[in-house]
Amino acid sequence: MSVSPLDPATDLAPTGAIRSVPPAAGEPAASPPANRRLLPSLLLASLTLFATYGGLIAILLPSQVLLIDEQNKVANLGLVTTISFVFTLFAQPIVGALSDRTRSRFGRRVPWMVLGAIIGGIFLFGLGSLRDILWITVFWVVIQVALNFFQAPLTAITADRFPRAQRGGASAMIGLGTQLGMTVGIMLAGAFAAQLGIGYAVFGGAVIVAAVLFALVNRDWSSKEAAVDPFRWGAFFRGFWIDPRRHPDFAWAFAARFLLILGYFVVSAYQLYMLTDYIGMPLADAQGAVVTLTLVAFIPTLIAIALSGWWSDKVGRRKVFIYAASVVMVVGLAMPLLQPNMTGMILMSVINGIGFGLYMSVDAALMTEVLPNEGVSAGKDLGILNVATNVPQALSPAIGGIIITALGGYATLFVFAIVFVILAAVATAPIKGVR
């Protein structure tokens, strides 16, 4: 890769070069250095995306499924989310690989973000009017795939435009947006719990606006005339297999993220039903309690994200924060077992939020440091790593449903989550290329 030594902004990123001037025709794709608008834009985009995820998954979709058939709500929710999982399994790595090769005057990432937001937003406008599990499943599949089209390129922007020493801060900003978004989304969804159609439409409109604003405010260099290798279908599909023997750090990072996300979301996916069935609240009270649990965790989580992201960059270490996060989350997940009441749920939310905040602040930075082949296919490779987020999150309702209905109920669910968080810490230890 050749870049001008006279360009003071030149720096290496996993996805190419960071340059203050656009690349000439035939040169590799490059991105401009991060400016003051990029960090708040990442915050806003992540906030909007995860507000949508949080509001839909925690309140709107479970409420819609419950109102259709209360007796079979657990099985139906598991069915909807499991089918969507099958369709979204490879959405992020595929769109990541396509964005790596995208040649447009708007750059590599933004066209896919806007396309995903528009499709997802349109289908969200229609989801609230559905009263049939089959059609809810169809719409949910399209929405999940479309939101993955938004998320994968957004993740790659950190690797595109920030050098390694600054990615902890960028990762913390995304983590802050994620946590803030989940909180805002659940609060917003709680306000519209009795008006599902309006709630879905609000989130749909917000996703579209956020993507368009990001595209307008954060112009990338044109990739229209950038060099690109000839496209070959065989090479394209073979690229999705990353040999763990050749790239063990990548494999261990994938496994660690998968295990921790599964441990976290297998509990949060059934938070509403925990309050109705494990704690014994009426539905209306439980919907309000979900908002309460989110709010009490909010400030501690934000503090954890802000401090650990800055601290991680300062000391140049990532793994120790993953270990700390795992310990804290284990303590939090044990609270409802020790106190099966609202107090136990509040303690779990606060402690678990701190742990997840510690994790989110450094996880994205760690992932950019284990990419194979010096990150030449970072969009695709980060998309594969995001499978380790989306698959366990999508599988959580199905796995949780089996545990709740056939393997001992909600107490067993908490034990399952604790075990998987511990396994995530164990899987982090063998990563050698990151301190």
Tab-separated table of C-alpha atoms in Angstrom:
chain	number	residue	atom	x	y	z
A	1	MET	CA	0.000	0.000	0.000
A	2	SER	CA	1.481	3.320	-1.002
A	3	VAL	CA	0.510	6.565	0.665
A	4	SER	CA	2.058	9.965	0.418
A	5	PRO	CA	4.748	10.500	3.068
A	6	LEU	CA	4.058	14.231	2.769
A	7	ASP	CA	0.526	13.851	4.112
A	8	PRO	CA	0.744	14.610	7.863
A	9	ALA	CA	-2.565	12.842	8.509
A	10	THR	CA	-1.423	9.589	6.978
A	11	ASP	CA	-1.827	6.648	9.339
A	12	LEU	CA	-2.497	2.978	8.946
A	13	ALA	CA	-5.915	1.539	9.698
A	14	PRO	CA	-6.947	-2.112	9.398
A	15	THR	CA	-9.028	-1.240	6.364
A	16	GLY	CA	-6.482	0.821	4.427
A	17	ALA	CA	-5.002	4.256	4.951
A	18	ILE	CA	-6.240	7.251	6.896
A	19	ARG	CA	-5.503	10.256	4.680
A	20	SER	CA	-6.362	13.948	4.702
A	21	VAL	CA	-6.754	13.927	0.909
A	22	PRO	CA	-8.779	11.497	-1.222
A	23	PRO	CA	-6.900	8.606	-2.850
A	24	ALA	CA	-6.119	8.932	-6.533
A	25	ALA	CA	-7.771	6.665	-9.083
A	26	GLY	CA	-6.361	3.151	-8.872
A	27	GLU	CA	-5.025	3.551	-5.317
A	28	PRO	CA	-6.398	1.463	-2.440
A	29	ALA	CA	-9.510	2.779	-0.704
A	30	ALA	CA	-8.814	5.228	2.112
A	31	SER	CA	-10.752	7.232	4.672
A	32	PRO	CA	-10.336	10.736	6.088
A	33	PRO	CA	-9.026	11.105	9.643
A	34	ALA	CA	-11.632	11.256	12.376
A	35	ASN	CA	-12.893	14.778	13.004
A	36	ARG	CA	-14.814	16.259	15.909
A	37	ARG	CA	-18.147	15.216	14.430
A	38	LEU	CA	-17.359	11.521	14.137
A	39	LEU	CA	-17.390	10.492	17.805
A	40	PRO	CA	-20.761	12.134	18.577
A	41	SER	CA	-22.088	10.739	15.300
A	42	LEU	CA	-21.045	7.223	16.317
A	43	LEU	CA	-22.746	7.853	19.646
A	44	LEU	CA	-25.987	8.999	18.007
A	45	ALA	CA	-26.066	6.200	15.426
A	46	SER	CA	-25.324	3.523	18.035
A	47	LEU	CA	-27.857	5.058	20.408
A	48	THR	CA	-30.593	4.984	17.781
A	49	LEU	CA	-29.795	1.472	16.577
A	50	PHE	CA	-29.668	-0.049	20.046
A	51	ALA	CA	-32.668	1.939	21.246
A	52	THR	CA	-34.526	0.180	18.466
A	53	TYR	CA	-33.109	-3.209	19.418
A	54	GLY	CA	-33.794	-2.636	23.115
A	55	GLY	CA	-37.310	-1.270	22.805
A	56	LEU	CA	-38.405	-3.934	20.348
A	57	ILE	CA	-36.827	-6.940	22.062
A	58	ALA	CA	-37.526	-6.000	25.688
A	59	ILE	CA	-41.083	-4.659	25.448
A	60	LEU	CA	-42.813	-4.213	22.084
A	61	LEU	CA	-42.306	-7.637	20.510
A	62	PRO	CA	-42.887	-9.666	23.727
A	63	SER	CA	-46.009	-7.591	24.444
A	64	GLN	CA	-47.334	-8.099	20.923
A	65	VAL	CA	-46.720	-11.854	21.107
A	66	LEU	CA	-48.307	-12.070	24.578
A	67	LEU	CA	-51.447	-10.220	23.487
A	68	ILE	CA	-51.971	-12.637	20.585
A	69	ASP	CA	-51.678	-15.834	22.672
A	70	GLU	CA	-50.771	-15.415	26.343
A	71	GLN	CA	-50.698	-19.140	27.094
A	72	ASN	CA	-48.078	-19.871	24.431
A	73	LYS	CA	-46.123	-16.605	24.674
A	74	VAL	CA	-42.742	-18.180	25.534
A	75	ALA	CA	-42.902	-20.735	22.719
A	76	ASN	CA	-44.142	-18.175	20.163
A	77	LEU	CA	-41.488	-15.606	21.067
A	78	GLY	CA	-38.843	-18.298	20.782
A	79	LEU	CA	-40.235	-19.319	17.378
A	80	VAL	CA	-40.179	-15.776	15.967
A	81	THR	CA	-36.675	-15.028	17.146
A	82	THR	CA	-35.221	-18.419	16.187
A	83	ILE	CA	-36.473	-18.157	12.611
A	84	SER	CA	-35.079	-14.644	12.326
A	85	PHE	CA	-31.774	-15.990	13.635
A	86	VAL	CA	-31.564	-18.458	10.743
A	87	PHE	CA	-31.993	-15.660	8.203
A	88	THR	CA	-29.698	-13.157	9.905
A	89	LEU	CA	-26.872	-15.569	10.734
A	90	PHE	CA	-24.577	-14.333	7.969
A	91	ALA	CA	-26.137	-10.925	7.302
A	92	GLN	CA	-23.363	-8.898	8.936
A	93	PRO	CA	-20.339	-10.693	7.437
A	94	ILE	CA	-21.953	-10.651	3.982
A	95	VAL	CA	-22.765	-6.951	4.048
A	96	GLY	CA	-19.370	-6.295	5.632
A	97	ALA	CA	-17.651	-8.113	2.762
A	98	LEU	CA	-19.768	-6.265	0.215
A	99	SER	CA	-18.982	-2.924	1.835
A	100	ASP	CA	-15.249	-3.726	1.676
A	101	ARG	CA	-15.664	-3.945	-2.105
A	102	THR	CA	-18.238	-1.175	-2.566
A	103	ARG	CA	-17.147	1.530	-4.970
A	104	SER	CA	-19.292	4.652	-4.843
A	105	ARG	CA	-18.850	8.378	-4.534
A	106	PHE	CA	-20.271	8.110	-0.999
A	107	GLY	CA	-17.561	5.680	0.111
A	108	ARG	CA	-17.741	2.048	1.156
A	109	ARG	CA	-19.928	1.981	4.263
A	110	VAL	CA	-22.616	4.658	4.115
A	111	PRO	CA	-24.662	3.271	1.175
A	112	TRP	CA	-25.307	0.047	3.097
A	113	MET	CA	-26.151	1.871	6.333
A	114	VAL	CA	-28.759	4.020	4.609
A	115	LEU	CA	-30.223	1.098	2.639
A	116	GLY	CA	-30.588	-1.027	5.774
A	117	ALA	CA	-32.160	1.823	7.737
A	118	ILE	CA	-34.745	2.594	5.053
A	119	ILE	CA	-35.823	-1.033	4.600
A	120	GLY	CA	-35.917	-1.696	8.346
A	121	GLY	CA	-37.805	1.524	9.017
A	122	ILE	CA	-40.464	0.823	6.388
A	123	PHE	CA	-41.168	-2.648	7.768
A	124	LEU	CA	-41.309	-1.322	11.328
A	125	PHE	CA	-44.114	1.011	10.228
A	126	GLY	CA	-46.177	-2.060	9.355
A	127	LEU	CA	-45.234	-4.465	12.161
A	128	GLY	CA	-47.561	-3.065	14.825
A	129	SER	CA	-50.729	-3.758	12.832
A	130	LEU	CA	-50.059	-7.499	12.517
A	131	ARG	CA	-52.034	-10.034	14.536
A	132	ASP	CA	-50.700	-13.276	13.125
A	133	ILE	CA	-47.494	-14.971	14.343
A	134	LEU	CA	-46.561	-16.000	10.781
A	135	TRP	CA	-46.619	-12.438	9.426
A	136	ILE	CA	-44.943	-11.074	12.542
A	137	THR	CA	-42.155	-13.577	11.893
A	138	VAL	CA	-41.813	-12.519	8.243
A	139	PHE	CA	-41.624	-8.827	9.138
A	140	TRP	CA	-39.277	-9.495	12.035
A	141	VAL	CA	-36.875	-11.383	9.760
A	142	VAL	CA	-36.730	-8.510	7.258
A	143	ILE	CA	-36.287	-5.943	10.044
A	144	GLN	CA	-33.461	-7.881	11.677
A	145	VAL	CA	-31.599	-8.385	8.387
A	146	ALA	CA	-32.011	-4.703	7.508
A	147	LEU	CA	-30.762	-3.510	10.901
A	148	ASN	CA	-27.753	-5.782	10.484
A	149	PHE	CA	-27.089	-3.982	7.197
A	150	PHE	CA	-26.972	-0.772	9.237
A	151	GLN	CA	-24.834	-2.184	12.046
A	152	ALA	CA	-22.050	-3.973	10.155
A	153	PRO	CA	-20.716	-0.946	8.223
A	154	LEU	CA	-21.107	1.225	11.329
A	155	THR	CA	-18.819	-1.164	13.219
A	156	ALA	CA	-16.200	-1.031	10.451
A	157	ILE	CA	-15.983	2.777	10.623
A	158	THR	CA	-14.020	2.517	13.879
A	159	ALA	CA	-11.396	0.446	12.079
A	160	ASP	CA	-11.547	2.707	8.989
A	161	ARG	CA	-10.853	6.018	10.659
A	162	PHE	CA	-9.156	5.548	14.039
A	163	PRO	CA	-5.558	4.373	14.558
A	164	ARG	CA	-5.037	1.615	17.094
A	165	ALA	CA	-4.110	3.903	19.989
A	166	GLN	CA	-7.431	5.764	19.742
A	167	ARG	CA	-9.837	2.869	19.328
A	168	GLY	CA	-10.512	2.458	23.032
A	169	GLY	CA	-12.145	5.876	23.076
A	170	ALA	CA	-14.113	5.147	19.919
A	171	SER	CA	-15.144	1.772	21.344
A	172	ALA	CA	-16.264	3.478	24.554
A	173	MET	CA	-18.353	5.937	22.540
A	174	ILE	CA	-20.095	3.063	20.762
A	175	GLY	CA	-20.535	1.311	24.095
A	176	LEU	CA	-21.983	4.495	25.563
A	177	GLY	CA	-24.389	4.762	22.645
A	178	THR	CA	-25.317	1.116	23.047
A	179	GLN	CA	-26.130	1.406	26.734
A	180	LEU	CA	-27.775	4.807	26.458
A	181	GLY	CA	-29.751	3.525	23.484
A	182	MET	CA	-30.970	0.435	25.330
A	183	THR	CA	-32.106	2.652	28.192
A	184	VAL	CA	-33.838	5.231	26.006
A	185	GLY	CA	-35.350	2.511	23.824
A	186	ILE	CA	-36.861	0.626	26.742
A	187	MET	CA	-38.215	3.830	28.278
A	188	LEU	CA	-39.692	4.886	24.947
A	189	ALA	CA	-41.151	1.446	24.317
A	190	GLY	CA	-42.629	1.439	27.810
A	191	ALA	CA	-44.386	4.709	27.025
A	192	PHE	CA	-45.895	3.160	23.883
A	193	ALA	CA	-46.596	-0.309	25.355
A	194	ALA	CA	-50.330	0.254	24.948
A	195	GLN	CA	-49.918	1.655	21.397
A	196	LEU	CA	-47.680	-0.851	19.659
A	197	GLY	CA	-48.192	0.549	16.156
A	198	ILE	CA	-47.086	4.042	17.177
A	199	GLY	CA	-44.133	2.619	19.098
A	200	TYR	CA	-42.855	0.641	16.120
A	201	ALA	CA	-43.319	3.652	13.816
A	202	VAL	CA	-41.331	5.928	16.139
A	203	PHE	CA	-38.389	3.553	16.090
A	204	GLY	CA	-38.659	3.058	12.333
A	205	GLY	CA	-38.542	6.790	11.686
A	206	ALA	CA	-35.659	7.301	14.118
A	207	VAL	CA	-33.492	4.669	12.394
A	208	ILE	CA	-33.980	6.279	8.981
A	209	VAL	CA	-33.229	9.791	10.268
A	210	ALA	CA	-30.109	8.639	12.140
A	211	ALA	CA	-28.638	6.878	9.094
A	212	VAL	CA	-29.274	9.801	6.750
A	213	LEU	CA	-27.815	12.309	9.235
A	214	PHE	CA	-24.719	10.161	9.701
A	215	ALA	CA	-24.223	10.010	5.928
A	216	LEU	CA	-24.589	13.778	5.535
A	217	VAL	CA	-22.402	14.801	8.473
A	218	ASN	CA	-19.584	12.272	8.059
A	219	ARG	CA	-18.572	12.288	4.416
A	220	ASP	CA	-16.152	9.539	3.475
A	221	TRP	CA	-13.696	9.737	0.597
A	222	SER	CA	-15.138	8.478	-2.647
A	223	SER	CA	-14.223	4.866	-3.387
A	224	LYS	CA	-15.642	5.018	-6.904
A	225	GLU	CA	-12.247	4.739	-8.620
A	226	ALA	CA	-10.322	2.949	-5.853
A	227	ALA	CA	-8.478	-0.262	-6.633
A	228	VAL	CA	-10.427	-3.472	-6.041
A	229	ASP	CA	-9.458	-7.073	-6.650
A	230	PRO	CA	-11.434	-8.930	-9.324
A	231	PHE	CA	-14.559	-10.517	-7.870
A	232	ARG	CA	-14.655	-14.309	-7.711
A	233	TRP	CA	-17.567	-16.144	-6.125
A	234	GLY	CA	-15.367	-18.965	-4.832
A	235	ALA	CA	-12.942	-16.614	-3.121
A	236	PHE	CA	-15.837	-14.541	-1.787
A	237	PHE	CA	-17.449	-17.467	0.025
A	238	ARG	CA	-14.170	-19.042	1.111
A	239	GLY	CA	-13.312	-15.754	2.775
A	240	PHE	CA	-15.996	-16.360	5.398
A	241	TRP	CA	-14.000	-19.259	6.832
A	242	ILE	CA	-11.169	-18.045	9.022
A	243	ASP	CA	-8.994	-20.978	10.044
A	244	PRO	CA	-8.685	-20.968	13.855
A	245	ARG	CA	-5.336	-22.785	13.572
A	246	ARG	CA	-3.862	-19.920	11.548
A	247	HIS	CA	-5.672	-17.150	13.414
A	248	PRO	CA	-6.224	-18.431	16.976
A	249	ASP	CA	-6.632	-14.949	18.489
A	250	PHE	CA	-9.536	-14.256	16.155
A	251	ALA	CA	-11.150	-17.591	17.051
A	252	TRP	CA	-10.757	-17.065	20.796
A	253	ALA	CA	-12.106	-13.504	20.545
A	254	PHE	CA	-15.128	-14.805	18.627
A	255	ALA	CA	-15.752	-17.505	21.239
A	256	ALA	CA	-15.349	-15.137	24.185
A	257	ARG	CA	-17.783	-12.590	22.759
A	258	PHE	CA	-20.292	-15.324	21.854
A	259	LEU	CA	-20.266	-16.793	25.356
A	260	LEU	CA	-20.552	-13.490	27.210
A	261	ILE	CA	-23.311	-12.101	24.989
A	262	LEU	CA	-25.280	-15.329	25.365
A	263	GLY	CA	-24.898	-15.213	29.140
A	264	TYR	CA	-26.083	-11.610	29.231
A	265	PHE	CA	-28.985	-11.733	26.795
A	266	VAL	CA	-30.437	-15.091	27.789
A	267	VAL	CA	-31.531	-13.277	30.948
A	268	SER	CA	-32.430	-9.872	29.496
A	269	ALA	CA	-34.531	-11.457	26.721
A	270	TYR	CA	-37.024	-12.704	29.331
A	271	GLN	CA	-36.921	-9.761	31.686
A	272	LEU	CA	-40.596	-8.933	31.155
A	273	TYR	CA	-41.697	-12.521	31.719
A	274	MET	CA	-39.410	-12.839	34.765
A	275	LEU	CA	-41.289	-10.001	36.379
A	276	THR	CA	-44.689	-11.514	35.592
A	277	ASP	CA	-43.880	-15.180	36.306
A	278	TYR	CA	-40.815	-15.289	38.625
A	279	ILE	CA	-41.617	-12.177	40.680
A	280	GLY	CA	-45.406	-12.344	40.225
A	281	MET	CA	-46.271	-8.883	38.855
A	282	PRO	CA	-49.291	-8.040	36.671
A	283	LEU	CA	-48.378	-7.243	33.049
A	284	ALA	CA	-48.930	-3.478	33.328
A	285	ASP	CA	-46.784	-3.258	36.464
A	286	ALA	CA	-44.104	-5.448	34.879
A	287	GLN	CA	-43.892	-3.199	31.814
A	288	GLY	CA	-43.250	-0.239	34.103
A	289	ALA	CA	-40.782	-2.264	36.181
A	290	VAL	CA	-38.704	-3.021	33.068
A	291	VAL	CA	-38.246	0.723	32.651
A	292	THR	CA	-37.314	1.040	36.340
A	293	LEU	CA	-34.705	-1.702	36.064
A	294	THR	CA	-33.226	0.014	33.032
A	295	LEU	CA	-33.066	3.406	34.734
A	296	VAL	CA	-31.387	2.207	37.937
A	297	ALA	CA	-28.606	0.628	35.860
A	298	PHE	CA	-28.133	3.615	33.604
A	299	ILE	CA	-25.745	5.900	35.511
A	300	PRO	CA	-23.502	3.114	36.913
A	301	THR	CA	-23.190	1.645	33.438
A	302	LEU	CA	-22.284	4.976	31.843
A	303	ILE	CA	-19.610	5.572	34.469
A	304	ALA	CA	-18.158	2.100	33.853
A	305	ILE	CA	-18.069	2.650	30.087
A	306	ALA	CA	-16.487	6.105	30.293
A	307	LEU	CA	-13.815	5.211	32.836
A	308	SER	CA	-12.765	1.862	31.427
A	309	GLY	CA	-12.598	3.059	27.809
A	310	TRP	CA	-10.300	5.936	28.744
A	311	TRP	CA	-8.329	3.762	31.163
A	312	SER	CA	-7.901	0.981	28.596
A	313	ASP	CA	-6.307	3.380	26.100
A	314	LYS	CA	-4.113	4.910	28.815
A	315	VAL	CA	-2.641	1.614	30.038
A	316	GLY	CA	-2.729	-0.101	26.636
A	317	ARG	CA	-4.547	-3.140	27.992
A	318	ARG	CA	-7.862	-4.768	27.043
A	319	LYS	CA	-8.083	-8.278	28.513
A	320	VAL	CA	-7.995	-7.281	32.181
A	321	PHE	CA	-11.188	-5.267	31.646
A	322	ILE	CA	-12.905	-8.337	30.174
A	323	TYR	CA	-11.914	-10.342	33.273
A	324	ALA	CA	-13.213	-7.629	35.571
A	325	ALA	CA	-16.457	-7.392	33.632
A	326	SER	CA	-17.009	-11.138	33.923
A	327	VAL	CA	-16.519	-11.149	37.699
A	328	VAL	CA	-18.908	-8.247	38.184
A	329	MET	CA	-21.566	-9.823	35.936
A	330	VAL	CA	-21.404	-13.145	37.802
A	331	VAL	CA	-22.140	-11.307	41.052
A	332	GLY	CA	-25.026	-9.435	39.426
A	333	LEU	CA	-26.611	-12.541	37.903
A	334	ALA	CA	-26.577	-14.251	41.318
A	335	MET	CA	-28.734	-11.545	42.935
A	336	PRO	CA	-32.193	-12.821	41.843
A	337	LEU	CA	-31.223	-16.290	43.071
A	338	LEU	CA	-30.383	-14.916	46.497
A	339	GLN	CA	-33.361	-12.509	46.559
A	340	PRO	CA	-36.179	-13.631	44.226
A	341	ASN	CA	-38.017	-10.314	44.421
A	342	MET	CA	-37.882	-6.827	42.933
A	343	THR	CA	-34.926	-5.931	45.166
A	344	GLY	CA	-32.929	-8.814	43.711
A	345	MET	CA	-33.858	-7.740	40.192
A	346	ILE	CA	-32.762	-4.156	40.896
A	347	LEU	CA	-29.432	-5.320	42.311
A	348	MET	CA	-28.910	-7.529	39.267
A	349	SER	CA	-29.622	-4.643	36.917
A	350	VAL	CA	-27.208	-2.260	38.629
A	351	ILE	CA	-24.325	-4.737	39.069
A	352	ASN	CA	-24.849	-6.431	35.710
A	353	GLY	CA	-24.966	-3.020	34.052
A	354	ILE	CA	-21.583	-2.078	35.507
A	355	GLY	CA	-20.106	-5.352	34.277
A	356	PHE	CA	-21.554	-5.044	30.809
A	357	GLY	CA	-20.384	-1.420	30.675
A	358	LEU	CA	-16.824	-2.517	31.466
A	359	TYR	CA	-17.076	-5.091	28.693
A	360	MET	CA	-18.629	-2.855	26.033
A	361	SER	CA	-16.044	-0.118	26.502
A	362	VAL	CA	-13.112	-2.271	25.371
A	363	ASP	CA	-14.623	-5.127	23.371
A	364	ALA	CA	-14.798	-3.337	20.011
A	365	ALA	CA	-11.222	-2.124	20.400
A	366	LEU	CA	-10.007	-5.636	21.209
A	367	MET	CA	-11.773	-7.018	18.138
A	368	THR	CA	-9.978	-4.628	15.779
A	369	GLU	CA	-6.666	-5.903	17.163
A	370	VAL	CA	-7.240	-9.595	16.311
A	371	LEU	CA	-8.202	-9.184	12.639
A	372	PRO	CA	-6.511	-11.637	10.233
A	373	ASN	CA	-4.187	-10.592	7.419
A	374	GLU	CA	-3.591	-7.116	8.874
A	375	GLY	CA	-7.263	-6.271	8.470
A	376	VAL	CA	-7.389	-6.083	4.672
A	377	SER	CA	-10.987	-7.378	4.818
A	378	ALA	CA	-11.977	-5.640	8.025
A	379	GLY	CA	-15.609	-5.052	7.040
A	380	LYS	CA	-16.128	-8.757	6.429
A	381	ASP	CA	-14.039	-9.893	9.398
A	382	LEU	CA	-15.700	-7.498	11.838
A	383	GLY	CA	-19.017	-8.688	10.418
A	384	ILE	CA	-18.015	-12.248	11.305
A	385	LEU	CA	-17.152	-11.107	14.811
A	386	ASN	CA	-20.525	-9.393	15.007
A	387	VAL	CA	-22.095	-12.786	14.325
A	388	ALA	CA	-20.789	-13.568	17.814
A	389	THR	CA	-23.057	-10.767	19.036
A	390	ASN	CA	-26.122	-11.330	16.893
A	391	VAL	CA	-26.322	-15.120	16.983
A	392	PRO	CA	-26.380	-15.496	20.781
A	393	GLN	CA	-28.672	-12.491	21.064
A	394	ALA	CA	-31.046	-14.057	18.524
A	395	LEU	CA	-30.748	-17.513	20.094
A	396	SER	CA	-31.302	-16.245	23.629
A	397	PRO	CA	-35.120	-16.376	23.552
A	398	ALA	CA	-35.106	-19.914	22.125
A	399	ILE	CA	-32.491	-21.197	24.582
A	400	GLY	CA	-34.131	-19.338	27.446
A	401	GLY	CA	-37.522	-20.728	26.469
A	402	ILE	CA	-36.218	-24.293	26.614
A	403	ILE	CA	-34.597	-23.687	29.996
A	404	ILE	CA	-37.717	-22.018	31.425
A	405	THR	CA	-40.215	-24.581	30.157
A	406	ALA	CA	-38.226	-27.821	30.365
A	407	LEU	CA	-35.074	-27.449	32.454
A	408	GLY	CA	-36.052	-25.944	35.762
A	409	GLY	CA	-37.417	-22.451	35.168
A	410	TYR	CA	-35.954	-19.020	35.813
A	411	ALA	CA	-33.554	-20.084	38.583
A	412	THR	CA	-31.837	-22.462	36.150
A	413	LEU	CA	-31.705	-19.620	33.632
A	414	PHE	CA	-29.638	-17.473	36.013
A	415	VAL	CA	-27.239	-20.364	36.666
A	416	PHE	CA	-26.861	-20.932	32.912
A	417	ALA	CA	-25.993	-17.255	32.422
A	418	ILE	CA	-23.397	-17.301	35.220
A	419	VAL	CA	-21.653	-20.352	33.740
A	420	PHE	CA	-21.428	-18.803	30.272
A	421	VAL	CA	-20.040	-15.501	31.542
A	422	ILE	CA	-17.312	-17.436	33.380
A	423	LEU	CA	-16.554	-19.412	30.203
A	424	ALA	CA	-16.198	-16.098	28.316
A	425	ALA	CA	-13.430	-15.010	30.675
A	426	VAL	CA	-11.717	-18.367	30.240
A	427	ALA	CA	-11.864	-18.011	26.441
A	428	THR	CA	-10.261	-14.552	26.612
A	429	ALA	CA	-7.122	-15.802	28.351
A	430	PRO	CA	-5.509	-17.561	25.316
A	431	ILE	CA	-5.571	-14.388	23.173
A	432	LYS	CA	-1.873	-13.557	22.764
A	433	GLY	CA	-1.831	-10.589	20.413
A	434	VAL	CA	-3.688	-8.284	22.802
A	435	ARG	CA	-2.533	-7.390	26.319
